[in-house]
Each structure stands twice: as structure tokens, then as C-alpha cells.
Amino acid sequence: MDKSHPVQQAAKEAVGKAADAARPDGRTDGIPGRPAPQPPSVVEPTEPKEPLPPKPDQSGPETFSPTGLPTGADQAAMAQDGAYLTTAQGGRLYESDHSLKAGSRGPVLLQDHHLREKITHFDHERIPERVVHARGAAAHGVFRGYGTASQVTKAAFLAKDVETPVFVRFSTVLGSRGSADTVRDTRGFATKFYTSEGTFDLVGNNIPVFFIQDAIKFPDVIHAGKPHPDREIPQAQSAHDTFWDFVTLHTEATHHTLWNMSDRGIPRSFRMMEGFGVHTFRLVDAEGATTLVKFHWKPKLGVHSMVWEEAQITGGMDPDFHRRDLADAIEAGAYPQWELGAQTFPDTPEQTFEGIDLLDPTNIVPEELAPVQPVGLLTLTANPSNFFAETEQVAFHPGHLVPGIDITDDPLLAGRLFSYLDTQISRLGGPNFAQIPINRPHTPVNDMLRDGMHQTAVHRGTAPYRPNSLDGGCPFLAGADTSAYIEVPVPVPAAEKVRKAPASFEDHFSQPRRFWLSMSPVEREHIIAAYTFELNKCYEQAIKERALQVLANIDPDLCGQVATGLGLPAPKPTETLAEVDPSPALSQVGRTWPVDGRIVGIVAGDGDGAVDGLRSVRQSVLEAGMVPLVIAPAGGKLDADGEPITVQRTFATARSIEFDAVLLAGVPAPADDAYGARDAKAGDTADSEGADPRVLRLLSEAYRHGKAVGGWAGAEDVLLAAGIPVQAPGVVVGEDGSGALQQVIGLLAKHRVWERFPAGV
């Protein structure tokens, strides 16, 4: 007899009945993973209906009172009900995509109670982990101004040779604190400048555009991207139905989604990742003249990404790969550097440039139209001493501004100005988060704010108000001549209160098409593969069909290739394909970069002189500003005549993903643990001949991922055993270690051997 709880038994029976029922689209319900109780339509439903029931396999908690007494209430009475979207007080809403503005171009009005309620509730959904950007790593550093920005801004930290302490936090957006670093996702790039005029926070991403145009939709896009609320899966990724349901219904997300599906979605390292302020800001010079600006962080090592298989392997082998890479580079003295650049535009009433709306955060301005001018250098020089006290408690806010930098009426920025401040109160336990050591300004503070949770300042005086005479009139107001922050007096046109966007915000496909046309053939292949992978992870056919329609409006070839991978017909475009010029600056391929901090794996081989040759190459790698990691059969030290060499990795622990290049110092014979019961990578035989099978796997993976491989002293035979043609691009066989290394350095400057990735036909 089945003695399950009655509710569990009823659920089992419902699941059994559902498994035998046919769905309207002809499939059966026996396959698990369906995200909703009913299949969705391709078009957005518009006929009001009551909320759908739970799936047959779902049950809520039993209904007890706060004091533990059974109430007998139906579980459905605990869920939200009603066919119409309402406020928390039950008032029905007619619109929820646009903030209340003074005219369609803003500014956003503080009286928008719906925006405030929606954003406030969203800000307090997680305690104490960040709702977004929970998974992060950070470092201390210094920023030195070039003085080139002095013509357009009076910001003191940008003046020539002014050095400003900084704290920079990198992060993923969707994943929890325990998720992996190398998932496909947008990355945060937030910089706190401790300037002489107060704290300035440049809170950006590694992608220059955002999913949405108005902050009122931020809860929606994050709810869609987060794990499904019933199962809490999938973690830290966008390859699921709710994400693609949203971005295909909200096509303003198309540009950001395309960037995310490109190689930009899986950076090789934080050190090789661009950063962007996303929004258009306003600069103010010493005379009060204004200029519009977009901020860019350009890595000195160039922009570099992982290939998809490499990222997947890394997630299993080392989920902390990016934070480890950052910390290790700083510890090794390979200090990461970025130039801060500025794209500037005339501050006209239209706030457009070359027909591009500068208030639309889903737009970029191609660098060919507005070059990025370097204005300063950021160098990260020190790791945090305590992750929680610094990386976890640092609080950024785009409203932390300094004289010379002001905001614009970007409706996404307007919501962020409210949201960031509000969320710190929940996450950090009260209004005094600025007193946490990592958040403290490096300039005197006399704010007259008092008390509150976690108040650590011991204030003096008797008159925390102004004007006063009891405290001698202190604190006094400052003027422009004493570095006071004064907002730019921008005229606000007379307009109606409306919830709408300007007509220029309606173009959702010309910018994605420019990005697609700017990619090299290999980058296009990676984009096709990413869309195919992600959409094949979706359960619902309707969502896949809708996504293909979006792709058809970007490019027929992109749509056709993804459609083939999904086994679906490619639809025709519903929009006229935009005529746009490519922007070569958007491609990661075709340039060379410094090799500082690159990691070279050197595999120890057997034979006379092998250790001496390895020692020489290892020293040359160090002298070139790179990091050598010695890989040997076992840990410890390699002894030979001269100074012993420390082993950093063994054949059992090394994997190709952590090396930018791999060199063989001779032939690595099988180690004592080269059998499957000890290490599955070694295979199922204990009679390995020639090279260790794990080294062969390491080489074949590195070759497949487009990395430089090679060696000397018998390395050619090992490469052939790994299935690597020695005449292939990026394969180096030298007479000695020095010659092989010099060729590898030249290959590393291009990041990858791109010729190994032929484009499809």
C-alpha cells in the first residue's frame, strides 16, 4: 500500500494522468523539464485570463498559522490571484514598461509611485546577497589622469598626473555567490574612485549596451534571467525558457543579447575584458560648458575570450578561474591595466549623434564615428585582505558624482540612481553603509546625518541642522569656487505626464545588425553556436520560433544557420534589414597585444638535459613578463645539476584551460598513476607507451581551443601521438627551447591561432 501523504499521493496521480495526455502540439507530457503547465503561444497573449494552476508535480507548504496551528485553508489562497497586473495595494495598472516622465524624453518624475514601488520591492528581494552581481572579485589600485580630459571637464581626478586610489569589483550578473566564474553572462566592471572631491563611482559592464531602455523593466529582465522560481535551476546562465521568452517578446533586448551570445559573453580573464559606463553622461568644464560622454575601459592586454568548450571545462575544473587569475596576476606582479577613454559628443537639445539617440542605453556609437580618447590609466596593484570586508561590502552607486561629471535623462540611469542607494540599506543593514571602511570617502565628511543602524562615527556638537549658531554656523555651504557639486541647469521642456518612450527608441534591429556585420567569420561561427546551444536548451517550441523571427530581422544567414541547428524552418524578416556600416573596432580578431601575464605551461620530459632546457625556458618566460607553470609526473621538485625547479602542476591536476600556451620539454613518459582507476583522464589501460595519455589530452584540448603548442627534444612525436599535425598553424617544433618560445610569444600576441577555426560554408 502506498502510504504517501494525501497531497503527495494526489500529485503522483496527477503526474501519471498528465503523462498519458497528449498536448495540443502533438507531444506528450512524459518528458520532464516543461517550465509551465501549458505550452505558450508564439505571440504575446493579450486576452486577460486567471493565473495558470501549478504543474502536476508541484505542491506548496501545508497551511499553518504563525503559531503552528493547521488552518485548513486551500494552498491556492496563499498565492497571488487575479487576471490583471496590480500594485501591491491591489490597484490595477494600465502600463508597466515606461516610467512616468515629463514628455517622452524625460526627465523621469519622482512622483511615479509605481516605479518606486516596483523598484523598491525588487531591491529588497535578496538578503544579504546582491540581487545581481552577487558573484564578484575585486582589487585595489591607482588611477592616474593624463590631463587630456581637462578641456571638457573640471573633474580634479582627471587632471594631468593626479593619482587617485581606486577599488574595482568585477562580477557576473545572474549567478549566486556560489556559481562559476566562466558562465556565459554579462560582467560587471565597477570602479570606486576615492577622489579629493568625494567618491566617484563608475558602475558599468563589459558590454556597452543594456537589455532594456527603461529601469522600470529591470525587475522583469532579471526575473526572466534568474533560475526558474519553482526549481531554482538553471543557475548562472541564460540557456532556459524564461530568459528567451522575455528577450524575444521585448526586442529592445536584442542588441545586448547578441553581444552576450558573442565571445564577449565568456571573457578569458577580467584582465582582458573591456568595460563601459553604458549610459551617456554629461561633462562640465571650468567655465560651465557641457559635453556629452560615454566612458570606456580599454585593457592594455587587449580583449580576449574563451571558446565555449574551454569555458565549460573550466567551470568544472576551476569554477573560481577568473577570480584566481586576477589575484594570481597581481600577486605575480603582472599588474592589470586599463586606459579610461571618453567618447565625446556635442551637448545639443536633441542629445543625438549621427542619428543615434544618446539617451537610449541599447545603442552604441561606433568608434569610427567618435574615436575613444584616452584620459587616464588604471593599474590594479593589490588584492583585498578580507573578501567579506572589502569585496562583499563595497557599495557602488551611479549617483556618487564629483564636480565636472553629471547625469543625463537616460530613463535606465534614472532608475539606477534610486535603486543602488535603496538596495544598500537592505543589503548592508541600514543607512550608514558609507561608514564601512571600504566605502569611506577619502575627503572630510560633515553631512549632519545622525544615528541609524551601524552608526560608528561619534559625532560632536549640539546642532545637526542648518542654519545654526550653536555650533558656530558649521557646516557651511560651499560654492563653485570651493569644489561644490552643482547640477547642470538643463532646461526641462514643457510636456505632458506620459508613460511612453520616444519614437527613436523603437529601432531594435539596426544596431544588432551592425554588430553582426562587424564580426569576423570565426566570431560569427561562435555566435551561431551560442544561439543554437542556448535555444536548444529551451523546452518550448514557440519560444524557439519566436527567437528565430528576431534573428531573421538581424541577418538571414544568422537565422538560417541557427534554424538548421534547431531543426526548424527559417522565417522571413518582418522588418526591412538595416543598411549599416560595419564597425571593425567591435571585433576581437586581427590585432596584436602585449603578452604580459600570459600563462605558459611547460611539460617536463625525460632524457638527458631535459631539466636544464626546461630551466632555461622557464627563466625566459619570466623575463618576458609571463608566468611559467611547470607540469611534471609528480609534485615536489625536479632535481638536476643546478638549482631545483618547483613543480606547479602534475599530469593528474593540469588541464589545458589554465594555459595560454603549452610547451613540451622533451617526451613526458607515463607517470606511475597513469591508469584509469587512479585518474580517469589516463584511460583504461596501465600499459601506456610513449607519452603520458593525460599530456596527450592536454595537448589535443589546447590545440582544439586555438592555443599555441609545441616543444623540442622529441616533442614532434608527442604532438603526432596527440593527433596534432606538426605543420598546422600555431604548432611550433624548435631545435631548442629558446627558439620554440620565441615563436610562441609571437603567437600569444594574437591571443589565439584563429586560422584553426575555419568558417562554415
mmCIF file of C-alpha atoms in Angstrom, residues 349-696:
data_model
loop_
_atom_site.group_PDB
_atom_site.id
_atom_site.type_symbol
_atom_site.label_atom_id
_atom_site.label_comp_id
_atom_site.label_asym_id
_atom_site.label_seq_id
_atom_site.Cartn_x
_atom_site.Cartn_y
_atom_site.Cartn_z
ATOM 1 C CA PRO A 349 18.983 69.737 -27.175
ATOM 2 C CA GLU A 350 18.278 66.585 -29.229
ATOM 3 C CA GLN A 351 21.049 64.608 -27.462
ATOM 4 C CA THR A 352 21.730 62.604 -30.616
ATOM 5 C CA PHE A 353 24.891 61.991 -32.648
ATOM 6 C CA GLU A 354 24.956 60.957 -36.309
ATOM 7 C CA GLY A 355 21.308 59.925 -35.977
ATOM 8 C CA ILE A 356 21.984 57.783 -32.871
ATOM 9 C CA ASP A 357 19.905 58.581 -29.778
ATOM 10 C CA LEU A 358 22.385 59.051 -26.936
ATOM 11 C CA LEU A 359 19.709 58.542 -24.267
ATOM 12 C CA ASP A 360 18.923 55.016 -25.462
ATOM 13 C CA PRO A 361 21.109 52.610 -23.424
ATOM 14 C CA THR A 362 20.658 49.887 -26.063
ATOM 15 C CA ASN A 363 22.709 51.979 -28.515
ATOM 16 C CA ILE A 364 26.425 52.340 -29.110
ATOM 17 C CA VAL A 365 28.211 54.987 -31.123
ATOM 18 C CA PRO A 366 30.765 53.252 -33.392
ATOM 19 C CA GLU A 367 34.323 54.248 -32.597
ATOM 20 C CA GLU A 368 34.847 55.025 -36.275
ATOM 21 C CA LEU A 369 32.337 57.879 -35.870
ATOM 22 C CA ALA A 370 33.529 59.067 -32.462
ATOM 23 C CA PRO A 371 37.016 57.857 -31.506
ATOM 24 C CA VAL A 372 37.680 56.891 -27.894
ATOM 25 C CA GLN A 373 40.169 59.399 -26.461
ATOM 26 C CA PRO A 374 42.395 58.093 -23.598
ATOM 27 C CA VAL A 375 42.077 60.226 -20.439
ATOM 28 C CA GLY A 376 43.826 58.147 -17.770
ATOM 29 C CA LEU A 377 45.417 54.867 -16.726
ATOM 30 C CA LEU A 378 44.080 52.379 -14.149
ATOM 31 C CA THR A 379 46.510 49.919 -12.574
ATOM 32 C CA LEU A 380 45.418 47.241 -10.086
ATOM 33 C CA THR A 381 48.199 46.679 -7.595
ATOM 34 C CA ALA A 382 46.861 44.878 -4.517
ATOM 35 C CA ASN A 383 44.423 42.111 -3.610
ATOM 36 C CA PRO A 384 41.920 42.575 -0.767
ATOM 37 C CA SER A 385 42.993 41.319 2.621
ATOM 38 C CA ASN A 386 39.489 40.221 3.539
ATOM 39 C CA PHE A 387 36.910 39.237 0.937
ATOM 40 C CA PHE A 388 33.864 39.998 3.053
ATOM 41 C CA ALA A 389 35.041 43.294 4.495
ATOM 42 C CA GLU A 390 36.048 44.652 1.098
ATOM 43 C CA THR A 391 34.737 42.795 -1.963
ATOM 44 C CA GLU A 392 31.407 41.834 -0.439
ATOM 45 C CA GLN A 393 30.664 45.039 1.468
ATOM 46 C CA VAL A 394 31.720 47.563 -1.158
ATOM 47 C CA ALA A 395 28.693 49.632 -2.177
ATOM 48 C CA PHE A 396 28.569 51.336 -5.563
ATOM 49 C CA HIS A 397 26.081 53.930 -6.738
ATOM 50 C CA PRO A 398 25.947 55.797 -10.091
ATOM 51 C CA GLY A 399 24.766 58.854 -8.151
ATOM 52 C CA HIS A 400 28.152 59.147 -6.432
ATOM 53 C CA LEU A 401 29.370 62.004 -8.631
ATOM 54 C CA VAL A 402 32.039 64.690 -8.458
ATOM 55 C CA PRO A 403 32.174 68.229 -9.866
ATOM 56 C CA GLY A 404 32.640 68.057 -13.611
ATOM 57 C CA ILE A 405 30.517 64.920 -14.158
ATOM 58 C CA ASP A 406 26.714 64.981 -14.270
ATOM 59 C CA ILE A 407 23.894 62.721 -15.436
ATOM 60 C CA THR A 408 21.512 62.845 -18.392
ATOM 61 C CA ASP A 409 17.848 61.922 -18.776
ATOM 62 C CA ASP A 410 18.561 58.313 -19.735
ATOM 63 C CA PRO A 411 15.492 56.516 -18.244
ATOM 64 C CA LEU A 412 17.566 53.464 -17.285
ATOM 65 C CA LEU A 413 20.056 55.639 -15.426
ATOM 66 C CA ALA A 414 17.192 57.408 -13.619
ATOM 67 C CA GLY A 415 16.033 54.157 -12.042
ATOM 68 C CA ARG A 416 19.590 53.119 -11.162
ATOM 69 C CA LEU A 417 20.075 56.398 -9.289
ATOM 70 C CA PHE A 418 17.260 55.349 -6.974
ATOM 71 C CA SER A 419 17.848 51.609 -6.943
ATOM 72 C CA TYR A 420 21.516 51.428 -5.956
ATOM 73 C CA LEU A 421 21.096 53.646 -2.930
ATOM 74 C CA ASP A 422 17.958 51.844 -1.834
ATOM 75 C CA THR A 423 19.372 48.349 -2.118
ATOM 76 C CA GLN A 424 22.372 49.106 0.120
ATOM 77 C CA ILE A 425 20.013 49.822 3.002
ATOM 78 C CA SER A 426 18.689 46.280 2.810
ATOM 79 C CA ARG A 427 21.930 44.525 1.958
ATOM 80 C CA LEU A 428 24.205 46.321 4.399
ATOM 81 C CA GLY A 429 21.774 46.719 7.266
ATOM 82 C CA GLY A 430 20.952 50.405 7.326
ATOM 83 C CA PRO A 431 21.752 53.874 6.040
ATOM 84 C CA ASN A 432 25.313 54.069 7.370
ATOM 85 C CA PHE A 433 26.923 51.788 4.772
ATOM 86 C CA ALA A 434 29.205 54.656 3.717
ATOM 87 C CA GLN A 435 30.981 54.233 7.074
ATOM 88 C CA ILE A 436 32.130 50.702 6.260
ATOM 89 C CA PRO A 437 35.880 51.020 5.738
ATOM 90 C CA ILE A 438 35.879 50.067 2.032
ATOM 91 C CA ASN A 439 33.189 52.673 1.332
ATOM 92 C CA ARG A 440 34.593 55.586 3.309
ATOM 93 C CA PRO A 441 35.390 58.693 1.249
ATOM 94 C CA HIS A 442 38.959 59.927 1.241
ATOM 95 C CA THR A 443 37.901 63.503 1.916
ATOM 96 C CA PRO A 444 36.310 65.138 5.018
ATOM 97 C CA VAL A 445 32.637 64.299 5.622
ATOM 98 C CA ASN A 446 30.323 66.617 7.580
ATOM 99 C CA ASP A 447 26.855 65.541 6.414
ATOM 100 C CA MET A 448 24.733 66.250 9.551
ATOM 101 C CA LEU A 449 23.221 62.757 9.145
ATOM 102 C CA ARG A 450 22.794 61.139 12.538
ATOM 103 C CA ASP A 451 22.098 57.842 14.277
ATOM 104 C CA GLY A 452 20.668 54.847 12.419
ATOM 105 C CA MET A 453 21.774 51.226 12.475
ATOM 106 C CA HIS A 454 25.526 50.590 12.483
ATOM 107 C CA GLN A 455 26.439 54.170 13.302
ATOM 108 C CA THR A 456 30.177 54.063 14.009
ATOM 109 C CA ALA A 457 31.016 57.782 13.976
ATOM 110 C CA VAL A 458 30.969 59.593 17.323
ATOM 111 C CA HIS A 459 29.567 62.948 16.297
ATOM 112 C CA ARG A 460 30.249 66.120 18.240
ATOM 113 C CA GLY A 461 28.365 69.372 18.519
ATOM 114 C CA THR A 462 24.813 70.146 19.526
ATOM 115 C CA ALA A 463 23.252 71.434 16.298
ATOM 116 C CA PRO A 464 22.973 68.843 13.496
ATOM 117 C CA TYR A 465 20.931 71.247 11.430
ATOM 118 C CA ARG A 466 21.452 74.428 9.500
ATOM 119 C CA PRO A 467 21.367 77.282 9.743
ATOM 120 C CA ASN A 468 22.632 77.174 13.305
ATOM 121 C CA SER A 469 24.597 79.388 15.662
ATOM 122 C CA LEU A 470 25.222 76.931 18.496
ATOM 123 C CA ASP A 471 27.913 75.103 16.503
ATOM 124 C CA GLY A 472 29.341 78.352 15.182
ATOM 125 C CA GLY A 473 27.369 78.003 11.947
ATOM 126 C CA CYS A 474 29.326 74.879 10.925
ATOM 127 C CA PRO A 475 28.970 73.184 8.489
ATOM 128 C CA PHE A 476 28.833 75.899 5.839
ATOM 129 C CA LEU A 477 27.666 75.688 2.260
ATOM 130 C CA ALA A 478 30.314 75.632 -0.456
ATOM 131 C CA GLY A 479 30.376 77.430 -3.766
ATOM 132 C CA ALA A 480 31.589 76.545 -7.212
ATOM 133 C CA ASP A 481 34.939 78.130 -6.330
ATOM 134 C CA THR A 482 35.324 75.653 -3.437
ATOM 135 C CA SER A 483 34.547 72.489 -5.427
ATOM 136 C CA ALA A 484 30.851 72.302 -4.594
ATOM 137 C CA TYR A 485 28.877 69.848 -6.687
ATOM 138 C CA ILE A 486 26.371 71.898 -8.692
ATOM 139 C CA GLU A 487 23.958 70.190 -11.078
ATOM 140 C CA VAL A 488 23.940 71.459 -14.639
ATOM 141 C CA PRO A 489 20.860 73.713 -15.085
ATOM 142 C CA VAL A 490 19.404 71.795 -18.004
ATOM 143 C CA PRO A 491 16.098 73.208 -19.328
ATOM 144 C CA VAL A 492 13.124 70.888 -18.896
ATOM 145 C CA PRO A 493 10.683 71.306 -21.795
ATOM 146 C CA ALA A 494 7.015 71.713 -21.026
ATOM 147 C CA ALA A 495 5.307 68.401 -21.688
ATOM 148 C CA GLU A 496 2.506 66.103 -20.603
ATOM 149 C CA LYS A 497 2.979 63.418 -17.965
ATOM 150 C CA VAL A 498 3.142 60.223 -20.026
ATOM 151 C CA ARG A 499 4.316 56.635 -19.767
ATOM 152 C CA LYS A 500 5.944 56.206 -23.150
ATOM 153 C CA ALA A 501 9.268 56.248 -24.938
ATOM 154 C CA PRO A 502 10.357 58.496 -27.789
ATOM 155 C CA ALA A 503 9.972 57.160 -31.316
ATOM 156 C CA SER A 504 13.752 56.835 -31.678
ATOM 157 C CA PHE A 505 13.698 54.074 -29.029
ATOM 158 C CA GLU A 506 11.677 51.839 -31.385
ATOM 159 C CA ASP A 507 14.586 50.778 -33.616
ATOM 160 C CA HIS A 508 15.623 47.425 -32.139
ATOM 161 C CA PHE A 509 17.474 45.820 -35.061
ATOM 162 C CA SER A 510 19.845 48.221 -36.847
ATOM 163 C CA GLN A 511 22.413 48.216 -34.039
ATOM 164 C CA PRO A 512 22.409 44.402 -33.647
ATOM 165 C CA ARG A 513 22.837 44.126 -37.415
ATOM 166 C CA ARG A 514 25.868 46.436 -37.258
ATOM 167 C CA PHE A 515 27.385 44.239 -34.549
ATOM 168 C CA TRP A 516 26.801 41.074 -36.588
ATOM 169 C CA LEU A 517 28.284 42.572 -39.749
ATOM 170 C CA SER A 518 31.333 43.741 -37.764
ATOM 171 C CA MET A 519 32.291 40.251 -36.646
ATOM 172 C CA SER A 520 34.995 38.171 -38.307
ATOM 173 C CA PRO A 521 33.938 34.809 -39.811
ATOM 174 C CA VAL A 522 35.128 32.841 -36.778
ATOM 175 C CA GLU A 523 33.310 35.167 -34.385
ATOM 176 C CA ARG A 524 30.123 34.720 -36.384
ATOM 177 C CA GLU A 525 30.519 30.969 -36.084
ATOM 178 C CA HIS A 526 30.760 31.298 -32.318
ATOM 179 C CA ILE A 527 27.621 33.455 -32.226
ATOM 180 C CA ILE A 528 25.712 30.898 -34.299
ATOM 181 C CA ALA A 529 26.883 28.119 -31.986
ATOM 182 C CA ALA A 530 25.888 30.099 -28.879
ATOM 183 C CA TYR A 531 22.357 30.812 -30.115
ATOM 184 C CA THR A 532 21.969 27.191 -31.213
ATOM 185 C CA PHE A 533 23.134 25.863 -27.851
ATOM 186 C CA GLU A 534 21.025 28.229 -25.766
ATOM 187 C CA LEU A 535 17.826 27.817 -27.759
ATOM 188 C CA ASN A 536 18.200 24.038 -27.837
ATOM 189 C CA LYS A 537 18.201 24.212 -24.040
ATOM 190 C CA CYS A 538 14.744 25.795 -24.150
ATOM 191 C CA TYR A 539 11.831 23.421 -23.764
ATOM 192 C CA GLU A 540 9.131 25.313 -25.612
ATOM 193 C CA GLN A 541 8.962 25.230 -29.396
ATOM 194 C CA ALA A 542 7.119 28.521 -29.531
ATOM 195 C CA ILE A 543 9.987 30.349 -27.854
ATOM 196 C CA LYS A 544 12.471 28.900 -30.346
ATOM 197 C CA GLU A 545 10.288 30.003 -33.255
ATOM 198 C CA ARG A 546 9.946 33.483 -31.823
ATOM 199 C CA ALA A 547 13.733 33.731 -31.329
ATOM 200 C CA LEU A 548 14.299 32.766 -34.969
ATOM 201 C CA GLN A 549 11.987 35.577 -36.035
ATOM 202 C CA VAL A 550 14.135 38.019 -34.072
ATOM 203 C CA LEU A 551 17.290 36.661 -35.723
ATOM 204 C CA ALA A 552 15.701 36.933 -39.161
ATOM 205 C CA ASN A 553 15.394 40.669 -38.581
ATOM 206 C CA ILE A 554 19.138 40.855 -37.872
ATOM 207 C CA ASP A 555 20.540 38.716 -40.678
ATOM 208 C CA PRO A 556 19.133 35.882 -42.831
ATOM 209 C CA ASP A 557 22.351 33.835 -42.649
ATOM 210 C CA LEU A 558 22.461 34.027 -38.840
ATOM 211 C CA CYS A 559 18.820 32.983 -38.685
ATOM 212 C CA GLY A 560 19.236 30.191 -41.237
ATOM 213 C CA GLN A 561 22.256 28.648 -39.540
ATOM 214 C CA VAL A 562 20.604 28.679 -36.104
ATOM 215 C CA ALA A 563 17.356 27.335 -37.583
ATOM 216 C CA THR A 564 19.294 24.402 -39.061
ATOM 217 C CA GLY A 565 20.755 23.639 -35.637
ATOM 218 C CA LEU A 566 17.283 23.721 -34.097
ATOM 219 C CA GLY A 567 15.743 21.622 -36.847
ATOM 220 C CA LEU A 568 13.234 24.357 -37.664
ATOM 221 C CA PRO A 569 12.436 26.359 -40.793
ATOM 222 C CA ALA A 570 13.979 29.819 -41.037
ATOM 223 C CA PRO A 571 11.326 32.555 -41.122
ATOM 224 C CA LYS A 572 11.444 35.580 -43.393
ATOM 225 C CA PRO A 573 12.272 39.005 -41.914
ATOM 226 C CA THR A 574 9.333 41.075 -40.738
ATOM 227 C CA GLU A 575 11.462 44.248 -40.762
ATOM 228 C CA THR A 576 13.494 45.780 -43.563
ATOM 229 C CA LEU A 577 17.127 44.850 -42.985
ATOM 230 C CA ALA A 578 19.009 47.957 -41.877
ATOM 231 C CA GLU A 579 21.701 49.364 -44.124
ATOM 232 C CA VAL A 580 24.570 49.993 -41.718
ATOM 233 C CA ASP A 581 28.337 50.147 -41.982
ATOM 234 C CA PRO A 582 30.384 47.600 -40.020
ATOM 235 C CA SER A 583 32.486 48.817 -37.100
ATOM 236 C CA PRO A 584 35.837 46.960 -37.180
ATOM 237 C CA ALA A 585 36.543 48.126 -33.613
ATOM 238 C CA LEU A 586 33.870 45.690 -32.376
ATOM 239 C CA SER A 587 35.835 42.612 -33.492
ATOM 240 C CA GLN A 588 38.315 40.936 -31.162
ATOM 241 C CA VAL A 589 40.273 39.404 -34.051
ATOM 242 C CA GLY A 590 43.048 40.868 -36.158
ATOM 243 C CA ARG A 591 45.257 42.796 -33.735
ATOM 244 C CA THR A 592 48.266 42.048 -31.534
ATOM 245 C CA TRP A 593 48.680 42.778 -27.833
ATOM 246 C CA PRO A 594 51.305 42.609 -25.057
ATOM 247 C CA VAL A 595 51.885 39.146 -23.608
ATOM 248 C CA ASP A 596 52.340 40.341 -20.017
ATOM 249 C CA GLY A 597 50.892 37.920 -17.510
ATOM 250 C CA ARG A 598 50.131 35.144 -20.017
ATOM 251 C CA ILE A 599 50.450 31.644 -18.588
ATOM 252 C CA VAL A 600 52.744 29.161 -20.320
ATOM 253 C CA GLY A 601 52.575 25.502 -19.295
ATOM 254 C CA ILE A 602 55.929 23.715 -19.611
ATOM 255 C CA VAL A 603 55.672 19.920 -19.547
ATOM 256 C CA ALA A 604 58.744 18.190 -18.130
ATOM 257 C CA GLY A 605 60.113 15.419 -20.322
ATOM 258 C CA ASP A 606 62.595 12.610 -19.777
ATOM 259 C CA GLY A 607 66.061 12.379 -21.165
ATOM 260 C CA ASP A 608 69.460 13.955 -20.795
ATOM 261 C CA GLY A 609 69.398 17.712 -20.498
ATOM 262 C CA ALA A 610 65.578 17.911 -20.276
ATOM 263 C CA VAL A 611 65.578 19.661 -16.919
ATOM 264 C CA ASP A 612 68.317 22.077 -17.931
ATOM 265 C CA GLY A 613 66.362 23.017 -21.064
ATOM 266 C CA LEU A 614 63.191 23.453 -19.040
ATOM 267 C CA ARG A 615 65.036 25.673 -16.552
ATOM 268 C CA SER A 616 66.291 27.928 -19.326
ATOM 269 C CA VAL A 617 62.851 28.288 -20.938
ATOM 270 C CA ARG A 618 61.212 28.893 -17.591
ATOM 271 C CA GLN A 619 63.586 31.773 -16.914
ATOM 272 C CA SER A 620 62.946 33.217 -20.395
ATOM 273 C CA VAL A 621 59.202 33.102 -19.792
ATOM 274 C CA LEU A 622 59.666 35.080 -16.586
ATOM 275 C CA GLU A 623 61.889 37.620 -18.309
ATOM 276 C CA ALA A 624 59.202 38.115 -20.965
ATOM 277 C CA GLY A 625 56.737 39.169 -18.248
ATOM 278 C CA MET A 626 54.748 35.936 -18.439
ATOM 279 C CA VAL A 627 54.019 33.227 -15.859
ATOM 280 C CA PRO A 628 55.571 29.748 -16.317
ATOM 281 C CA LEU A 629 53.841 26.753 -14.721
ATOM 282 C CA VAL A 630 55.908 23.569 -14.679
ATOM 283 C CA ILE A 631 53.968 20.338 -15.232
ATOM 284 C CA ALA A 632 55.560 17.056 -14.175
ATOM 285 C CA PRO A 633 54.560 13.453 -13.339
ATOM 286 C CA ALA A 634 54.516 14.201 -9.617
ATOM 287 C CA GLY A 635 54.722 17.173 -7.312
ATOM 288 C CA GLY A 636 57.783 18.415 -5.489
ATOM 289 C CA LYS A 637 60.934 19.495 -7.288
ATOM 290 C CA LEU A 638 62.819 18.466 -10.379
ATOM 291 C CA ASP A 639 66.418 17.837 -9.369
ATOM 292 C CA ALA A 640 69.351 18.209 -11.687
ATOM 293 C CA ASP A 641 72.679 19.915 -11.716
ATOM 294 C CA GLY A 642 71.956 23.422 -10.570
ATOM 295 C CA GLU A 643 69.007 24.918 -8.710
ATOM 296 C CA PRO A 644 65.980 22.568 -8.322
ATOM 297 C CA ILE A 645 62.770 23.520 -10.166
ATOM 298 C CA THR A 646 59.463 23.543 -8.288
ATOM 299 C CA VAL A 647 56.577 21.681 -9.919
ATOM 300 C CA GLN A 648 53.305 23.701 -10.021
ATOM 301 C CA ARG A 649 51.060 21.103 -11.699
ATOM 302 C CA THR A 650 51.113 17.332 -12.130
ATOM 303 C CA PHE A 651 49.823 15.313 -15.059
ATOM 304 C CA ALA A 652 46.813 14.496 -12.883
ATOM 305 C CA THR A 653 45.981 18.082 -11.924
ATOM 306 C CA ALA A 654 46.853 20.024 -15.076
ATOM 307 C CA ARG A 655 44.226 20.845 -17.690
ATOM 308 C CA SER A 656 44.629 22.855 -20.864
ATOM 309 C CA ILE A 657 42.148 25.546 -19.859
ATOM 310 C CA GLU A 658 44.522 27.331 -17.482
ATOM 311 C CA PHE A 659 47.324 27.786 -20.024
ATOM 312 C CA ASP A 660 47.596 30.272 -22.867
ATOM 313 C CA ALA A 661 50.235 28.057 -24.494
ATOM 314 C CA VAL A 662 51.780 24.626 -23.818
ATOM 315 C CA LEU A 663 55.416 23.649 -24.461
ATOM 316 C CA LEU A 664 56.954 20.183 -24.229
ATOM 317 C CA ALA A 665 60.464 19.989 -22.790
ATOM 318 C CA GLY A 666 61.093 16.573 -24.303
ATOM 319 C CA VAL A 667 58.938 13.432 -24.155
ATOM 320 C CA PRO A 668 56.849 13.054 -20.954
ATOM 321 C CA ALA A 669 56.805 9.323 -20.205
ATOM 322 C CA PRO A 670 53.744 7.832 -18.457
ATOM 323 C CA ALA A 671 53.704 8.519 -14.744
ATOM 324 C CA ASP A 672 53.079 5.894 -12.091
ATOM 325 C CA ASP A 673 49.423 6.979 -11.741
ATOM 326 C CA ALA A 674 48.662 6.828 -15.488
ATOM 327 C CA TYR A 675 45.781 4.376 -15.249
ATOM 328 C CA GLY A 676 42.046 4.868 -15.127
ATOM 329 C CA ALA A 677 41.372 3.648 -11.607
ATOM 330 C CA ARG A 678 43.651 6.388 -10.306
ATOM 331 C CA ASP A 679 42.880 9.091 -12.875
ATOM 332 C CA ALA A 680 40.065 8.689 -15.400
ATOM 333 C CA LYS A 681 41.821 11.077 -17.807
ATOM 334 C CA ALA A 682 44.533 8.433 -18.257
ATOM 335 C CA GLY A 683 42.133 5.946 -19.813
ATOM 336 C CA ASP A 684 41.555 2.294 -19.003
ATOM 337 C CA THR A 685 44.994 0.840 -19.560
ATOM 338 C CA ALA A 686 48.014 0.564 -17.326
ATOM 339 C CA ASP A 687 50.292 -0.246 -20.264
ATOM 340 C CA SER A 688 50.635 3.237 -21.754
ATOM 341 C CA GLU A 689 53.580 3.574 -24.092
ATOM 342 C CA GLY A 690 55.286 6.707 -25.293
ATOM 343 C CA ALA A 691 53.913 9.866 -23.675
ATOM 344 C CA ASP A 692 51.599 10.045 -20.686
ATOM 345 C CA PRO A 693 47.998 9.899 -22.009
ATOM 346 C CA ARG A 694 46.965 12.892 -19.867
ATOM 347 C CA VAL A 695 49.581 15.032 -21.546
ATOM 348 C CA LEU A 696 48.222 13.936 -24.921
#
